[in-house]
Every structure is written in C-alpha cells, then in structure tokens.
Tab-separated table of C-alpha atoms and ligand atoms in Angstrom:
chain	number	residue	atom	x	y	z
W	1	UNK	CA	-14.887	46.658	226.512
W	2	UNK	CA	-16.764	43.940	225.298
W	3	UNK	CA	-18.656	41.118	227.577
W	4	UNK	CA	-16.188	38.458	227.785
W	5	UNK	CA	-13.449	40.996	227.856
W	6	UNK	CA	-15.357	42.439	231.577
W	7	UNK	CA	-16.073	38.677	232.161
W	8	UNK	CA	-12.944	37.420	231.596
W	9	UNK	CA	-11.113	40.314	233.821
W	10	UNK	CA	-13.371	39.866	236.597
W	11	UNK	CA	-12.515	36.376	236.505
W	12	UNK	CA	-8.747	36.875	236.368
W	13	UNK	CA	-8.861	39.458	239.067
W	14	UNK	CA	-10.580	36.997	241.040
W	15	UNK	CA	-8.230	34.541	240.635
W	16	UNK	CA	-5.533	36.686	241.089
W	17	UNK	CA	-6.939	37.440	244.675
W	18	UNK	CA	-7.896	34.058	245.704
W	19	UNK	CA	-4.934	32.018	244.295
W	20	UNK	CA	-1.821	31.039	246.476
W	21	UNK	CA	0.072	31.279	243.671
W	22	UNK	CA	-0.133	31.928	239.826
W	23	UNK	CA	1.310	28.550	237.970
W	24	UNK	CA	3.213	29.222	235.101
W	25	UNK	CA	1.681	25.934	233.735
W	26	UNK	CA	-1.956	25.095	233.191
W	27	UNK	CA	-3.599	21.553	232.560
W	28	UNK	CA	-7.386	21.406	230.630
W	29	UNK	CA	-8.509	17.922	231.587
W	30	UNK	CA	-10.541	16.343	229.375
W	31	UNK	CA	-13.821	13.764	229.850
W	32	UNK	CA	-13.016	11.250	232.724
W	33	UNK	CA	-9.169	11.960	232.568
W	34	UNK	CA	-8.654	13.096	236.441
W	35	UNK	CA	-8.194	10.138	238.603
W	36	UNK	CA	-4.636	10.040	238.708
W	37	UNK	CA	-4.688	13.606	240.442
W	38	UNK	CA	-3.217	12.762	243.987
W	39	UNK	CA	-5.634	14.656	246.405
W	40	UNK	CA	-2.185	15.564	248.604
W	41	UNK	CA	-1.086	17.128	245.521
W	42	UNK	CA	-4.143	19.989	245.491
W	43	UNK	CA	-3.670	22.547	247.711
W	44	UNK	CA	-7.060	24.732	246.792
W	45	UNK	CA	-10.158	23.317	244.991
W	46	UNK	CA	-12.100	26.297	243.997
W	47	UNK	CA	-16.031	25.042	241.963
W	48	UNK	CA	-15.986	27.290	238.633
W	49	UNK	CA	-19.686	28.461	240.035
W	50	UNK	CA	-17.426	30.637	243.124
W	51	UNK	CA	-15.733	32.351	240.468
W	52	UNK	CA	-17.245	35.452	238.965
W	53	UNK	CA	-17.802	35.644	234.996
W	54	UNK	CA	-17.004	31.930	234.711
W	55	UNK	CA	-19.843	29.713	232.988
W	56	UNK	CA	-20.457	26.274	234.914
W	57	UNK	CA	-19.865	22.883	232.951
W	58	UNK	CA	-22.756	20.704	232.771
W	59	UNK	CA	-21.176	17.570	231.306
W	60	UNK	CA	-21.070	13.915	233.185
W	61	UNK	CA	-17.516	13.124	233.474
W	62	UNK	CA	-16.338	17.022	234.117
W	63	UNK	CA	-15.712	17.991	237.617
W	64	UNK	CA	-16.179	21.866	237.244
W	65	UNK	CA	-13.366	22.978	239.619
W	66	UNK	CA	-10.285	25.350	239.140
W	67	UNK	CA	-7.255	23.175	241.295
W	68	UNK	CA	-4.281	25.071	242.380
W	69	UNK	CA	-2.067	21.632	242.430
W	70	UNK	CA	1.512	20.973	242.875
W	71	UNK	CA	1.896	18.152	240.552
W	72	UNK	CA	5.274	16.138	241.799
W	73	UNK	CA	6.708	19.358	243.247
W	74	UNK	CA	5.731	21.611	240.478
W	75	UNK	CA	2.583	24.577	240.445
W	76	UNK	CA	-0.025	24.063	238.050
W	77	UNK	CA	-3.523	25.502	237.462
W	78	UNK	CA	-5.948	22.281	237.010
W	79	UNK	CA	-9.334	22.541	235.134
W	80	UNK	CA	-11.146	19.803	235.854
W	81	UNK	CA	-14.102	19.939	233.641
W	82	UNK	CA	-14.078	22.206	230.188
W	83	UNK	CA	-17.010	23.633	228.433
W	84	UNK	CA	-18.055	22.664	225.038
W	85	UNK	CA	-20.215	24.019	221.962
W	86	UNK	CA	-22.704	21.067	222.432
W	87	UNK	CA	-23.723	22.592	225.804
W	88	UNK	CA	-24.858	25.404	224.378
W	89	UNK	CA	-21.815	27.961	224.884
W	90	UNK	CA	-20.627	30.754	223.095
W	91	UNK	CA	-17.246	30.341	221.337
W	92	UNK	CA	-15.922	32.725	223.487
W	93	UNK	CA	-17.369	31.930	227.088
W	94	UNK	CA	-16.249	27.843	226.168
W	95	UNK	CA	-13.036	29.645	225.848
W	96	UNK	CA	-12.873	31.913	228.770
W	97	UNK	CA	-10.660	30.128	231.482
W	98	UNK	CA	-7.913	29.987	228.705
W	99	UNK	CA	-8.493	33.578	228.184
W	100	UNK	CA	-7.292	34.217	231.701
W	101	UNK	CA	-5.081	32.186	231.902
W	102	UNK	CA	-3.578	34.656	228.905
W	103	UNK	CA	-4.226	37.412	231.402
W	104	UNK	CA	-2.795	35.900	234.264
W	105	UNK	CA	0.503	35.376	231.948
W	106	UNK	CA	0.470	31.445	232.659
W	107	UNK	CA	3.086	30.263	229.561
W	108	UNK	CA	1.965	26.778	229.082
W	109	UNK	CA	-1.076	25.006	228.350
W	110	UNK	CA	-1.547	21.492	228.284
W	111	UNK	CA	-4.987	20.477	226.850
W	112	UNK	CA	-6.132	16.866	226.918
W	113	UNK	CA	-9.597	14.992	225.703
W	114	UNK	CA	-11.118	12.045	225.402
W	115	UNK	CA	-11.284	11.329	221.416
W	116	UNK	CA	-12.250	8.419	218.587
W	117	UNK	CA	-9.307	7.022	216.658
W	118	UNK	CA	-9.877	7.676	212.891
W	119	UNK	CA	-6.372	6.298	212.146
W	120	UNK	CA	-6.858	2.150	211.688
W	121	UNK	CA	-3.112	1.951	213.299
W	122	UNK	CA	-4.142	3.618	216.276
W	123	UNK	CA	-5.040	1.346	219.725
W	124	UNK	CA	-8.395	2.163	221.403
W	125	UNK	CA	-6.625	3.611	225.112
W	126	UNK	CA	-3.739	4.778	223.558
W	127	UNK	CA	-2.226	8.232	223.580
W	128	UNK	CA	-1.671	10.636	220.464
W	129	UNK	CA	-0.144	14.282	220.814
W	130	UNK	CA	-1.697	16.575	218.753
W	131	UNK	CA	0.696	17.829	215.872
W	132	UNK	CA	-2.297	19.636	214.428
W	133	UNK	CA	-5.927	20.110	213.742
W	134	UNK	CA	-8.744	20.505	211.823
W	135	UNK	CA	-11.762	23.281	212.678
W	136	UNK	CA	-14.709	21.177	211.540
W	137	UNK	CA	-17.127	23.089	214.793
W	138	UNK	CA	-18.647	25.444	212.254
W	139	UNK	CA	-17.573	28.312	215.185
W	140	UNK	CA	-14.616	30.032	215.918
W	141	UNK	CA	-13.652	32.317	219.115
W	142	UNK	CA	-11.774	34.850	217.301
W	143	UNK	CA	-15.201	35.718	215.701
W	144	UNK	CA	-16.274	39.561	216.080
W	145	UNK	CA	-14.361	42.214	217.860
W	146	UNK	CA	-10.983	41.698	218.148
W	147	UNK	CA	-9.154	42.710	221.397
W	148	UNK	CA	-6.129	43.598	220.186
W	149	UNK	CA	-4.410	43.872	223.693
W	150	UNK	CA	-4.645	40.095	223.577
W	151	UNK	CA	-3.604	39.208	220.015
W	152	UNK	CA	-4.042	40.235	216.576
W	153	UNK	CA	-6.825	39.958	214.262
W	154	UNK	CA	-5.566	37.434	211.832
W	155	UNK	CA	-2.952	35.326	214.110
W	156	UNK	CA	-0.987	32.598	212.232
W	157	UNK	CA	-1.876	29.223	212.453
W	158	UNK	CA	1.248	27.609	210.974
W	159	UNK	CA	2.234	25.792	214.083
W	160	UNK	CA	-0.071	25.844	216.761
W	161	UNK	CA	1.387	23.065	218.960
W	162	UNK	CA	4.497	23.910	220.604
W	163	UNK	CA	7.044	22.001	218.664
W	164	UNK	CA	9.589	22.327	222.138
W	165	UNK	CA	6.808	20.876	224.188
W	166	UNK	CA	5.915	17.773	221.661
W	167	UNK	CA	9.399	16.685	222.051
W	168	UNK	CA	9.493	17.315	225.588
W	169	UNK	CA	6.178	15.136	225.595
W	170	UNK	CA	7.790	12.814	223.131
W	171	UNK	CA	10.767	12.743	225.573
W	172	UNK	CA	8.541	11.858	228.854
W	173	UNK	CA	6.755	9.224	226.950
W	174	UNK	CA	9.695	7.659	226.216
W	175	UNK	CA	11.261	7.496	229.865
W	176	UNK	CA	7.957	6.201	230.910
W	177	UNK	CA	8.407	3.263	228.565
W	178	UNK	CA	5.046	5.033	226.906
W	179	UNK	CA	3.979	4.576	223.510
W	180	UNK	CA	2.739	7.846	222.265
W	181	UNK	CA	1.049	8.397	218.878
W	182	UNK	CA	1.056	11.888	216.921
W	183	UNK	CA	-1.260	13.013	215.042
W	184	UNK	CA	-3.608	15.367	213.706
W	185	UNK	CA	-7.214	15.866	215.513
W	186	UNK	CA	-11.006	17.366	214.098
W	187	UNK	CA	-12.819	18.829	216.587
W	188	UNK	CA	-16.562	18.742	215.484
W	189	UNK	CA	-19.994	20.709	217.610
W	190	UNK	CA	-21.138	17.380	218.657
W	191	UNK	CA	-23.378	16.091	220.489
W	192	UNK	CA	-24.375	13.689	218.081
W	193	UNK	CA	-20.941	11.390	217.324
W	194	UNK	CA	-20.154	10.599	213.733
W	195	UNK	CA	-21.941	8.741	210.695
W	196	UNK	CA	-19.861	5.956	208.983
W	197	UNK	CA	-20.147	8.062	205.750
W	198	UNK	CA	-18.949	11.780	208.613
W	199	UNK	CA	-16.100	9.166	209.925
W	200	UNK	CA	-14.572	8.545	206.121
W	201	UNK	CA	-14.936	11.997	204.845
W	202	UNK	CA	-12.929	13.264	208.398
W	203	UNK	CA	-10.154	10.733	207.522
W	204	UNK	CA	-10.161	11.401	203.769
W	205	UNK	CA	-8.927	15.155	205.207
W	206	UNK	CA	-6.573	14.007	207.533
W	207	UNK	CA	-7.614	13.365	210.849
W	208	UNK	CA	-6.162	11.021	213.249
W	209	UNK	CA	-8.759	11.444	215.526
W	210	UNK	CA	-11.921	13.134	216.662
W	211	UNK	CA	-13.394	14.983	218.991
W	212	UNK	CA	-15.751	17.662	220.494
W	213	UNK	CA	-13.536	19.969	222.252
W	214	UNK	CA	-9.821	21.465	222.604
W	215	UNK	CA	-9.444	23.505	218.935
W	216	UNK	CA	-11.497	26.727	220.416
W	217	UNK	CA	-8.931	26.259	223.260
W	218	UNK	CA	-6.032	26.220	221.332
W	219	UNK	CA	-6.841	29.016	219.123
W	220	UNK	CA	-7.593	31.337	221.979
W	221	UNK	CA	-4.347	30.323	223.628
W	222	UNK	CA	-2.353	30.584	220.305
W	223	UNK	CA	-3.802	34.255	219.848
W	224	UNK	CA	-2.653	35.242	222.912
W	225	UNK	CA	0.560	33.646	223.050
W	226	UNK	CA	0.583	30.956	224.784
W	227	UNK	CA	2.519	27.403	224.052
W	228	UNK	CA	0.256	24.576	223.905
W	229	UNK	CA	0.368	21.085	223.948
W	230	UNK	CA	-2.649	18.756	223.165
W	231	UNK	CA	-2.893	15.278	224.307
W	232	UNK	CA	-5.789	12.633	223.383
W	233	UNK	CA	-7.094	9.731	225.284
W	234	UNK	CA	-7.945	7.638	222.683
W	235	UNK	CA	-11.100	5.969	223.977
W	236	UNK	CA	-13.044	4.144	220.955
W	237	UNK	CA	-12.454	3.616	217.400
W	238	UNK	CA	-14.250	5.092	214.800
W	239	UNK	CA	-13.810	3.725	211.926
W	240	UNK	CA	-15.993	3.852	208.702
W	241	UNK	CA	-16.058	0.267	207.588
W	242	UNK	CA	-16.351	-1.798	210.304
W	243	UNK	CA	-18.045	1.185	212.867
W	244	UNK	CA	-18.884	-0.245	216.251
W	245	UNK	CA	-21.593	1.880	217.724
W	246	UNK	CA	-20.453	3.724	221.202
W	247	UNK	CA	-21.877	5.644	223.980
W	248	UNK	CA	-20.936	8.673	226.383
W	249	UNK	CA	-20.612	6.170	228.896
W	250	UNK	CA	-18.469	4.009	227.387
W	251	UNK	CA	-16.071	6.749	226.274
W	252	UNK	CA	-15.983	7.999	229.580
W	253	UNK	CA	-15.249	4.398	231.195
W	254	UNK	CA	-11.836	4.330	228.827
W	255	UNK	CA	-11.049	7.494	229.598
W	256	UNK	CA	-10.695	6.527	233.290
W	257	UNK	CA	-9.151	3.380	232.475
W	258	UNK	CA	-6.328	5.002	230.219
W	259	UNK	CA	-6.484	7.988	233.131
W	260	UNK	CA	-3.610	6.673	235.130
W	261	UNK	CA	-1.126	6.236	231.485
W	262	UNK	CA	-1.912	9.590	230.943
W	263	UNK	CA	-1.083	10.869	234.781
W	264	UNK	CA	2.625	8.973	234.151
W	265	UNK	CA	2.898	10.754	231.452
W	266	UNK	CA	2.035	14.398	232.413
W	267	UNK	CA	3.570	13.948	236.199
W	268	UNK	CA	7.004	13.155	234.503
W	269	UNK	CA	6.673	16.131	231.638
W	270	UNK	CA	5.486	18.974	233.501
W	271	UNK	CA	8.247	19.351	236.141
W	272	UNK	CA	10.775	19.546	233.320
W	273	UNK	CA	8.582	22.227	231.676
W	274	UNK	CA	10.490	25.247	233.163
W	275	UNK	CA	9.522	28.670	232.443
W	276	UNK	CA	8.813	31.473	235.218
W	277	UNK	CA	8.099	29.630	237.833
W	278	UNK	CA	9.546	26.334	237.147
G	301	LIG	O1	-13.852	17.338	226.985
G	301	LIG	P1	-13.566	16.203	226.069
G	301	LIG	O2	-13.120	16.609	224.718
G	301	LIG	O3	-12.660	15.163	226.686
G	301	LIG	O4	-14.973	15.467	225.900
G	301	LIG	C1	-15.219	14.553	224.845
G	301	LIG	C2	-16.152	15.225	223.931
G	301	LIG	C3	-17.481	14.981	224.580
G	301	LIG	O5	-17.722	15.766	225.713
G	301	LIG	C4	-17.358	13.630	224.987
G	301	LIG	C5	-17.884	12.758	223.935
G	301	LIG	O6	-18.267	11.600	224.525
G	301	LIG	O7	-15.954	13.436	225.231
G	302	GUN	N1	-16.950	13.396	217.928
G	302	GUN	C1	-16.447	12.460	218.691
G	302	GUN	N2	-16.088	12.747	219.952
G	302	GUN	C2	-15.580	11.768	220.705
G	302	GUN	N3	-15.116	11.814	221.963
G	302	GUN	C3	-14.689	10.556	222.263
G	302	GUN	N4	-14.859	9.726	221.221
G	302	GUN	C4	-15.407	10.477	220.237
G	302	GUN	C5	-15.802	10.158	218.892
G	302	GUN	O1	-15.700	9.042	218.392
G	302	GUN	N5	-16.309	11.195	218.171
C-alpha cells in the first residue's frame, strides 16, 4: 500500500466511526464562500487536524473543518477549507479528502472556488459552472502508482463534469431567478496571480476563468467515479488589456459578498440531487 493509500484509509475509517451519517453528497467550499451555511443546519463540526492522515489547510479565508450538515433537509459532507499546490502539498495529499470521500462511496461532489473572469462578458460576482478545464498546475494526482482498486491508470477525461448535474444546476439557477454563466476554468500552482501577457495566453486557450484550485479535485473524483459539479465565484476580472491589479484580500471580500448567491443556489440544487441517500 502506498502512503496516501494508508493515509487516506485511516482517514475514511475515521470518518466512518465518528460520522452520524455518511452523505451521499459532498460540498468543497472554496476561498470565503461559507457564510451562507446556517449554523442550525451543522450537526457535527469536526477541525481536519482531529482527523488522522488528513493534512491541515493553512490558507486565510479556509476554515479547515469537515461539517456533517443537513443543508434544507438534506445530508451533506461540508469541507470548509481545501488544500492547494501553493501551500506546499503533494498532488495527492491536496487531494485526499476527495479520495475518501471515493472510499466512503459519497456519489456527488460539488466543488466551488473563488476565481478571475478571463471571459470580457463575464460580471465580477457572478457565477459560472464549470463545463470543463484546463490543467495548467504543472502537477497531476494520478502521478506514480496507480491504485487500481480506485480507478484505472489512464481514466477518460471526455466529460468530467456531470452533464445531469449542470442541468440540474442550470435548472436551480433558473428557479432562483439566478444568472449562471458556463464555462471552461485553468487551474494554475499559484501563489503568484497572473501577468497581463499569462492572462492573454490562458484566454487565447480557452479559459473562462482562473484559478488555483479544484482540477486536482476533479480528477481524483473522476478516477474514482464520482459525479462532479464545479461552481466559480467569480471575484475579480482579469483581463489582459485593461488588468486592474488585485489582492488575496480583495478576492476573498467578493467571495463573501457573492457567498449568499451562491448558498441560494446550492440550498435549492442539492435536495433535488437524489441518489442513495437522497
Ligand atoms: O480555494 P479557492 O480556489 O477558492 O482559492 C482561490 C485560489 C487561492 O487560494 C485564492 C487566490 O486568491 O483563491
Ligand atoms: N490564479 C488566479 N486565482 C484566482 N483566484 C481568484 N481570482 C484569481 C485570479 O485572478 N487568478
């Protein structure tokens, strides 16, 4: 057994054993996106650094808790706070919760960030499902060993976002009288946000939007089949020819303000998700 493979079952086991319940749906929140969590709604908060094999997330703006909520009547796991490449993770350990999530047999996976618009049409605070996206992080988590128990060793990327869940998404949006964008999203390393020159070349391939997280997710979950979803929070432009600069802080400060858009959103899709558990 490899590392993460031990880490990632002692995790799971834990879980397992401390958890009221196993959710058949799972939420990734992404930078500043969790105020519209209703504290009635969580009914265990458990800090990643209680659970065994788990790294600890050292970013401003990510909680670092596991919540076992009931989002409007509905069980779902909650990560408040992600890891990313930029804080000096493996591919594989920023990808562990999803991992056991896989283990755990949880069948859907939201994952939601806080991202620059590339695409001019695009409204800073606005929302864009991920149809796609581009692996610009130089890393993937899928790199050595494979463990084939969890998926194979070349796993097809033709569709990676549930195509069911975007028009269930599409679908809640709508109800909610939201506007939703779609479209495709880089994830880069980071830290360091983009150059005007970085900014053009990313839209020249055919991103929508950028940001430092949510791809490694994805393609762990897609290798061990789960369906995903991927929301952005489209908190600052970025836009080659007339580039404002931006800040951490700022990004986080529209992420909270477009939190409670994004809670509509997700607290009318995810009790029509269905699956095991409802
Ligand atoms: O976890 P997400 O993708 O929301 O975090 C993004 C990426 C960086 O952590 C940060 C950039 O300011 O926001
Ligand atoms: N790389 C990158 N990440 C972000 N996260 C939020 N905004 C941005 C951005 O403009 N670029």
């Amino acid at each position: 057994m490899t590392d993460i493979q031990t880490r990632a079952r002692t995790a799971t086991d834990w879980i397992r054993k401390n958890c009221p319940s196993i959710p058949n749906t799972a939420l990734v929140l992404g930078s500043g996106l969790g105020k519209w969590i209703d504290s009635a709604w969580i009914q265990k908060s458990i800090p990643y650094a209680d659970i065994p094999g788990f790294p600890v997330s050292t970013v401003e703006g990510h909680a670092g808790a596991l919540l076992v909520a009931e989002i409007k009547g509905t069980p779902a796991f909650v990560f408040s706070g992600r890891f990313h490449l930029y804080e000096g993770y493996s591919p594989r350990e920023v990808t562990l919760p999803i991992a056991c999530l896989g283990l755990l047999g949880t069948e859907n996976l939201i994952l939601t960030n806080a991202a620059g618009a590339l695409n001019p049409l695009f409204a800073t605070g606005g929302l864009m499902l991920l149809t796609d996206h581009i692996n610009m992080t130089g890393h993937n988590p899928l790199t050595g060993p494979n463990v084939d128990d969890w998926g194979p060793r070349f796993p097809d990327m033709s569709q990676v976002y549930c195509p069911a869940l975007r028009e269930q998404a599409m679908q809640a949006a709508m109800n909610c009288g939201q506007r939703l964008e779609q479209g495709v999203y880089v994830a880069v390393a980071g830290p360091s946000l983009e150059t005007p020159a970085e900014t053009r070349m990313y839209r020249i391939m055919g991103a929508d939007a950028i940001g430092m997280s949510t791809v490694p997710e994805a393609i762990t979950a897609h290798h061990m089949g789960l369906k995903i979803l991927g929301i952005s929070c489209l908190t600052n432009k970025n836009l080659p020819d007339c580039m404002a600069q931006t800040s951490h802080a700022e990004i986080l400060d529209q992420a909270n303000a477009s939190s409670d858009a994004l809670g509509s959103l997700l607290s009318a899709l995810i009790p029509n998700l269905g699956g095991r558990h409802g």
